mmCIF file of C-alpha atoms in Angstrom:
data_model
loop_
_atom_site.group_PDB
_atom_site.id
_atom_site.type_symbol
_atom_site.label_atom_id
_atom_site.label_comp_id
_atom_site.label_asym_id
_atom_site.label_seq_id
_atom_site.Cartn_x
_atom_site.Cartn_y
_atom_site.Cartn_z
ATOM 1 C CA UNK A 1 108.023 107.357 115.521
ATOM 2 C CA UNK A 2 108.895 107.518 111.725
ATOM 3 C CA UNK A 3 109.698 104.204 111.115
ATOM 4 C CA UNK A 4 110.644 104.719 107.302
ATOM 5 C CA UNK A 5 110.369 106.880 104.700
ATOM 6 C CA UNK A 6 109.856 106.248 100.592
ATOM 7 C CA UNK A 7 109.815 109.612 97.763
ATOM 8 C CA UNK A 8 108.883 108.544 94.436
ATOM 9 C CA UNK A 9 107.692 110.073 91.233
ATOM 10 C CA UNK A 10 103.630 110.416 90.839
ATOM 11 C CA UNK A 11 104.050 110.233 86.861
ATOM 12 C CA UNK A 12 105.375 106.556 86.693
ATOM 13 C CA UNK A 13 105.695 105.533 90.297
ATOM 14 C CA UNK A 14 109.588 106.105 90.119
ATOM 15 C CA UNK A 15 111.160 105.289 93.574
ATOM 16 C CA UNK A 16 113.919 108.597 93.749
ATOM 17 C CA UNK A 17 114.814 108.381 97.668
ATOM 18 C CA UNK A 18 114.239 106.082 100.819
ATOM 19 C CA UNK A 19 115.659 105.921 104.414
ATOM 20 C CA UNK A 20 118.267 103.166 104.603
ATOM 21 C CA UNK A 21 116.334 100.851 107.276
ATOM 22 C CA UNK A 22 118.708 98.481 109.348
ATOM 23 C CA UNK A 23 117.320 94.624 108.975
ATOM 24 C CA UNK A 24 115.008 94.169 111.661
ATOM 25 C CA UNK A 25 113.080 97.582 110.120
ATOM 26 C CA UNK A 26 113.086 95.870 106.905
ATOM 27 C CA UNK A 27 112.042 92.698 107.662
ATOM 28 C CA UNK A 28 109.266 94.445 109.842
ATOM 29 C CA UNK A 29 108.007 96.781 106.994
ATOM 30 C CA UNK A 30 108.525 94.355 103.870
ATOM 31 C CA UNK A 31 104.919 93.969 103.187
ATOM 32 C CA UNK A 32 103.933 97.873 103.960
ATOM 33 C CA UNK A 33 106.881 98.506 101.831
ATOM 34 C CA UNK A 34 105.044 96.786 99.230
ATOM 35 C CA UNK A 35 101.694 98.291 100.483
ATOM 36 C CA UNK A 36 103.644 101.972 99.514
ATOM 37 C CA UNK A 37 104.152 100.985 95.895
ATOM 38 C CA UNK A 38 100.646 99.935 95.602
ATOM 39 C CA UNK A 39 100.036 103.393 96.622
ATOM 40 C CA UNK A 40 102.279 105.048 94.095
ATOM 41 C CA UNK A 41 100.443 103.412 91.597
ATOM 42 C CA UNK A 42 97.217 104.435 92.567
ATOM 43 C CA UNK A 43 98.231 108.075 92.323
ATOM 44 C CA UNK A 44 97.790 110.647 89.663
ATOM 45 C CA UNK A 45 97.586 114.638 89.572
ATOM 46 C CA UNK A 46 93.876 114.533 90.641
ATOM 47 C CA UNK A 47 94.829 112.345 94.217
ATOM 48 C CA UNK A 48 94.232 113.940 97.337
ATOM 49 C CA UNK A 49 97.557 116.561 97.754
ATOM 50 C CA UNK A 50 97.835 115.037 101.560
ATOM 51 C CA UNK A 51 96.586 111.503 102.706
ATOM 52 C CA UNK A 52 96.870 109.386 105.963
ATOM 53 C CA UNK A 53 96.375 105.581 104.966
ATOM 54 C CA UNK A 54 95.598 103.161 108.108
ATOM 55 C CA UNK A 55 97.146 99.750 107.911
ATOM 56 C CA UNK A 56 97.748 97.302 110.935
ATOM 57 C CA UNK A 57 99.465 98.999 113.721
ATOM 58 C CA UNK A 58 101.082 101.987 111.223
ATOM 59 C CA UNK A 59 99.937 104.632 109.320
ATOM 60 C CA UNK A 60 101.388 105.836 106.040
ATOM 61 C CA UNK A 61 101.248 109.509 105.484
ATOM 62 C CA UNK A 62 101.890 111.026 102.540
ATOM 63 C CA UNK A 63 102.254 114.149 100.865
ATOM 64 C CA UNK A 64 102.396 115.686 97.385
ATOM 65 C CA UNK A 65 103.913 118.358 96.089
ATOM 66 C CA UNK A 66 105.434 119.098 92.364
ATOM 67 C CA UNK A 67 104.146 115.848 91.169
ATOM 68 C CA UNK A 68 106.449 114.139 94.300
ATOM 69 C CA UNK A 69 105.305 111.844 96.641
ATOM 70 C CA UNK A 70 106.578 111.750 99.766
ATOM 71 C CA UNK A 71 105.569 108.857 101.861
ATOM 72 C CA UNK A 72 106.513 108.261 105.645
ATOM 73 C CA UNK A 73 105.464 105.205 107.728
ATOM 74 C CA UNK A 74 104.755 105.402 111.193
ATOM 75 C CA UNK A 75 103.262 103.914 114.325
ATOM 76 C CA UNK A 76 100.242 104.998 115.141
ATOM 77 C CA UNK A 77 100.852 106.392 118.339
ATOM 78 C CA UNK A 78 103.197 109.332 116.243
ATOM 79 C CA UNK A 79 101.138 112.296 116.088
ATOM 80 C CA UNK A 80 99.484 112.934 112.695
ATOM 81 C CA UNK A 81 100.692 116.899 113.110
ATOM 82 C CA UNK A 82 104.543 115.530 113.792
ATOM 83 C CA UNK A 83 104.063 112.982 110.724
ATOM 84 C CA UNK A 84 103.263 115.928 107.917
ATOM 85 C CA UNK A 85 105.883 118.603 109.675
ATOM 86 C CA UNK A 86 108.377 115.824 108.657
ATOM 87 C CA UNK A 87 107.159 115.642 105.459
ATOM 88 C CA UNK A 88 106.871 119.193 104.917
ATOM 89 C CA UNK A 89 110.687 119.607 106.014
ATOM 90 C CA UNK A 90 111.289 116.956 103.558
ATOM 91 C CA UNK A 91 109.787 118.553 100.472
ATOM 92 C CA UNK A 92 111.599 121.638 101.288
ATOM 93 C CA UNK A 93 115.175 120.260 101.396
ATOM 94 C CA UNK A 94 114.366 117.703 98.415
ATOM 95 C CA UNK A 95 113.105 120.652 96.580
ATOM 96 C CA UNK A 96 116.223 123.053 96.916
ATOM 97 C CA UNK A 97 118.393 120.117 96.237
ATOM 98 C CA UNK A 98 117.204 118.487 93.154
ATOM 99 C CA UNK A 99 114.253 120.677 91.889
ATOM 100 C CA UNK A 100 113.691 119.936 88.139
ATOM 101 C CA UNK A 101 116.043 116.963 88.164
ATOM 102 C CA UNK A 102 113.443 114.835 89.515
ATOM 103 C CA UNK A 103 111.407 115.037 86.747
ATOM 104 C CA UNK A 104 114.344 113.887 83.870
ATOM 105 C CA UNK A 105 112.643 110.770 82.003
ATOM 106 C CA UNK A 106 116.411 109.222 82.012
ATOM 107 C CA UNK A 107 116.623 108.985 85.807
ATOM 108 C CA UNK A 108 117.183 105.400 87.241
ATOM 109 C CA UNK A 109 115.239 103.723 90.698
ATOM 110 C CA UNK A 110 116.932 105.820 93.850
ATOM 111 C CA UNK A 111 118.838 108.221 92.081
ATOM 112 C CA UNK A 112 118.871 110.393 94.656
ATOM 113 C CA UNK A 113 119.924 108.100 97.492
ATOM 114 C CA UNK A 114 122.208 110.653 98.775
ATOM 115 C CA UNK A 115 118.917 112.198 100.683
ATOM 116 C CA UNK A 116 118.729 109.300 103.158
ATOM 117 C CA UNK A 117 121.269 111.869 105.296
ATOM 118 C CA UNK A 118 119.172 114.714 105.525
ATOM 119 C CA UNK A 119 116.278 112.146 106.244
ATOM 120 C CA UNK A 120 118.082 110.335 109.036
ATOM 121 C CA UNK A 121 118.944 113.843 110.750
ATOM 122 C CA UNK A 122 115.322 115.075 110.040
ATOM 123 C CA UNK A 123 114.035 111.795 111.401
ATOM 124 C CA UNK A 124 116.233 111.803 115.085
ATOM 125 C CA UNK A 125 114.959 115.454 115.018
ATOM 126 C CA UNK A 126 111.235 114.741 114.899
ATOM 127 C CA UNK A 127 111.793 110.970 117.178
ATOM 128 C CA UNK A 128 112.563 113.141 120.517
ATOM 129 C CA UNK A 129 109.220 115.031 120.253
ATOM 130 C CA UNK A 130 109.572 115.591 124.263
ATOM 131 C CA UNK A 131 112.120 117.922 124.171
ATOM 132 C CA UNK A 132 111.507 121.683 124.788
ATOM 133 C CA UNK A 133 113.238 122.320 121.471
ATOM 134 C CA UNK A 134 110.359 119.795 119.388
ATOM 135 C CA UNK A 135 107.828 120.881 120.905
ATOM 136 C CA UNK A 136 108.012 124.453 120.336
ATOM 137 C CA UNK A 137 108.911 123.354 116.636
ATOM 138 C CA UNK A 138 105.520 121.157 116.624
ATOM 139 C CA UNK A 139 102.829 124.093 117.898
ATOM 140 C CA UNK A 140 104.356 127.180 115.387
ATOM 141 C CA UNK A 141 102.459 127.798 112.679
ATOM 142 C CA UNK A 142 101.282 124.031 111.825
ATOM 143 C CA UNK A 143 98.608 123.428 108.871
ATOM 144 C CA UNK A 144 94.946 121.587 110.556
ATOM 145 C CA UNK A 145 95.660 118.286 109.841
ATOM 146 C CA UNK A 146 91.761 117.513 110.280
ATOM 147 C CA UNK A 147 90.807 118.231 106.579
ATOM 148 C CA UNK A 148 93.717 115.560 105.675
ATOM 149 C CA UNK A 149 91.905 112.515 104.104
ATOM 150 C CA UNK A 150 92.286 109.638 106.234
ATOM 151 C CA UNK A 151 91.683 106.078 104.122
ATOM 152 C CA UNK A 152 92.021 102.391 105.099
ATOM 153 C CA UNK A 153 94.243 99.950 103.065
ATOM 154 C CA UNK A 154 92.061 97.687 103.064
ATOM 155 C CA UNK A 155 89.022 99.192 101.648
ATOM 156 C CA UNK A 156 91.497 101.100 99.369
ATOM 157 C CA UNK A 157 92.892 97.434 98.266
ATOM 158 C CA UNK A 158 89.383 96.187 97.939
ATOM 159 C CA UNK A 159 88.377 99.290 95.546
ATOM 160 C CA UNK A 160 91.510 98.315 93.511
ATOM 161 C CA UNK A 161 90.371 94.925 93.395
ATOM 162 C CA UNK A 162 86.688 96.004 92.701
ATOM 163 C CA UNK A 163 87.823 97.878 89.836
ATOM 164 C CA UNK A 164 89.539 95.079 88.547
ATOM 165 C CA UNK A 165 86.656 92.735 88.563
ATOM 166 C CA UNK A 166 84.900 94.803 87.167
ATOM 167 C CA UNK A 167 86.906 95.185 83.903
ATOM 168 C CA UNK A 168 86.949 91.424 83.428
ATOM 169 C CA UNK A 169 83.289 91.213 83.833
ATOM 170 C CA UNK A 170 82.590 94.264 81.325
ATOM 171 C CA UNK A 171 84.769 92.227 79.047
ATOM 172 C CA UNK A 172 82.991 88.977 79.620
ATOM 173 C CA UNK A 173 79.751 90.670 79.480
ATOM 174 C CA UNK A 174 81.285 91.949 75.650
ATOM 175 C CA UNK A 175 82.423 88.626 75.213
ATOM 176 C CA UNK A 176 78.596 86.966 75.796
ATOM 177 C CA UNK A 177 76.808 89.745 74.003
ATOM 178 C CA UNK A 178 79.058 88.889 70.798
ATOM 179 C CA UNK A 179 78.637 85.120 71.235
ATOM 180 C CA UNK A 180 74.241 85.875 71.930
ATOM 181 C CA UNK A 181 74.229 87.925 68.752
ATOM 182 C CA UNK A 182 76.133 85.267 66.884
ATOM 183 C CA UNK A 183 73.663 82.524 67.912
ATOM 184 C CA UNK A 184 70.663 84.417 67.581
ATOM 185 C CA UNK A 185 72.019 85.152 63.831
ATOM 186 C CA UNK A 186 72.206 81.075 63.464
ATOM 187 C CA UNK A 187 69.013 80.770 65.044
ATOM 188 C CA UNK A 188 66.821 83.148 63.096
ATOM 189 C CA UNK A 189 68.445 81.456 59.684
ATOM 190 C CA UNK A 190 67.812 77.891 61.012
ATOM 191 C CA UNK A 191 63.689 79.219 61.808
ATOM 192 C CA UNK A 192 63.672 81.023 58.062
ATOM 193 C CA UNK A 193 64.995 77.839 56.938
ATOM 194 C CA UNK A 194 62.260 76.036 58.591
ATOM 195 C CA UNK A 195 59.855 78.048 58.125
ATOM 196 C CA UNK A 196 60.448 78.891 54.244
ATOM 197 C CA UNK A 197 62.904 76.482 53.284
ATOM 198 C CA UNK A 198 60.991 73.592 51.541
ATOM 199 C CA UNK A 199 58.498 76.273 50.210
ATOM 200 C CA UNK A 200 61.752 78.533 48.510
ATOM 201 C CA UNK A 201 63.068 74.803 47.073
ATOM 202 C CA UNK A 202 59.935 73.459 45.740
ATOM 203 C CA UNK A 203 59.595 77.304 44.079
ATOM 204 C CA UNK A 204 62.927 77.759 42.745
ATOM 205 C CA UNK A 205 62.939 73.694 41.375
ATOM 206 C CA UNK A 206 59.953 74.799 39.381
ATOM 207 C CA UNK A 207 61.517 78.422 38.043
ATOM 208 C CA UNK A 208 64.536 75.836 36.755
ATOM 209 C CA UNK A 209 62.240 73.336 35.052
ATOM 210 C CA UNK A 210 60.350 76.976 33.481
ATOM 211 C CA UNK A 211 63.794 78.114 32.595
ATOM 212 C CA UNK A 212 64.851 75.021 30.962
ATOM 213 C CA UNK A 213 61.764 74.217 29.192
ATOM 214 C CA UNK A 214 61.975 77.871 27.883
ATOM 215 C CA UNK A 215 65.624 77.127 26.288
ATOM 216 C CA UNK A 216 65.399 74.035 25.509
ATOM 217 C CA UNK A 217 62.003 74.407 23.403
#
């Protein structure tokens, strides 16, 4: 079943809608919850348009569409098909409602709260998928959900984290390549000193005493 269900903005990660979850839903979901805005973050215009991420016993589906996200999570016994058609019905009510307004860089977190209705009724719709009634709804004229991208969290965590390390050790790597061609600066002056230094002394004392015997006499 769909267990809950998050819309937010792809731009900036804006949350705009969410089911209101009772407690025990909450509690049970708090860390996928957070798992979803990881997700939002990750996204961009170039992200795959439809997605099924696998994490513990749920999956979170999610679909794009008019730089929305629209993110469901459900067990994983809820059929991947049922999962998207709920989505799609989604898009197309959110769309006729607020359109445009979704994109207005002055909207605040959950402005649109007001959706949670038409979720809950689309939700009890789609949680009875026995009935003659879903069914039928479930077999017309429903997209192949086997070119939808399925990903893990964990390896799409990991990548995050991979990424991440691997900024800090470009940086370091900057960092030491700045410091090596410092000290091999100090080094090659301390060998020229070595090298030439008493020479270059013992030459320029004897230019002075050549310069001052020259004005002097």
């Amino acid at each position: 079943m769909v267990k809950s269900t998050i819309i937010a903005r792809v731009a900036d990660g804006l949350p705009l809608a969410a089911s209101m979850d009772d407690e025990q839903i909450e509690s049970e979901l708090a860390g996928y919850k957070s798992q979803a805005k990881a997700i939002f973050k990750k996204l961009n215009t170039q992200s795959e348009p439809r997605c099924s991420i696998e994490s513990g016993p749920y999956y979170l589906h999610y679909l794009l569409d008019q730089g929305v996200c629209f993110l469901c999570i459900c067990d994983k016994a809820f059929p991947r098909k049922a999962a998207f058609s709920y989505l799609d019905e989604l898009v197309r009510e959110f769309n006729m409602s607020y359109g445009e307004e979704a994109h207005k860089a002055s909207l605040r977190p959950y402005a649109f709260m007001k959706f949670d209705t038409f979720i809950q009724k689309t939700k009890r719709i789609f949680e009875d998928s026995r009935t003659q009634q879903n069914l039928s709804k479930l077999n017309e004229d429903l997209r192949d959900v086997t070119q939808i991208m399925t990903k893990n969290m964990e390896d799409l965590l990991w990548r995050g984290d991979s990424l991440d390390r691997m900024n800090t050790l470009s940086d370091n790597l900057r960092h030491h390549s700045e410091k090596y061609r410092k000290d091999t600066w100090k080094l090659n002056l301390e060998f020229l000193y070595r090298k030439y230094g008493i020479p270059a002394a013992i030459l320029l004392g004897f230019l002075l005493v050549l310069y001052l015997r020259y004005k002097l006499f």
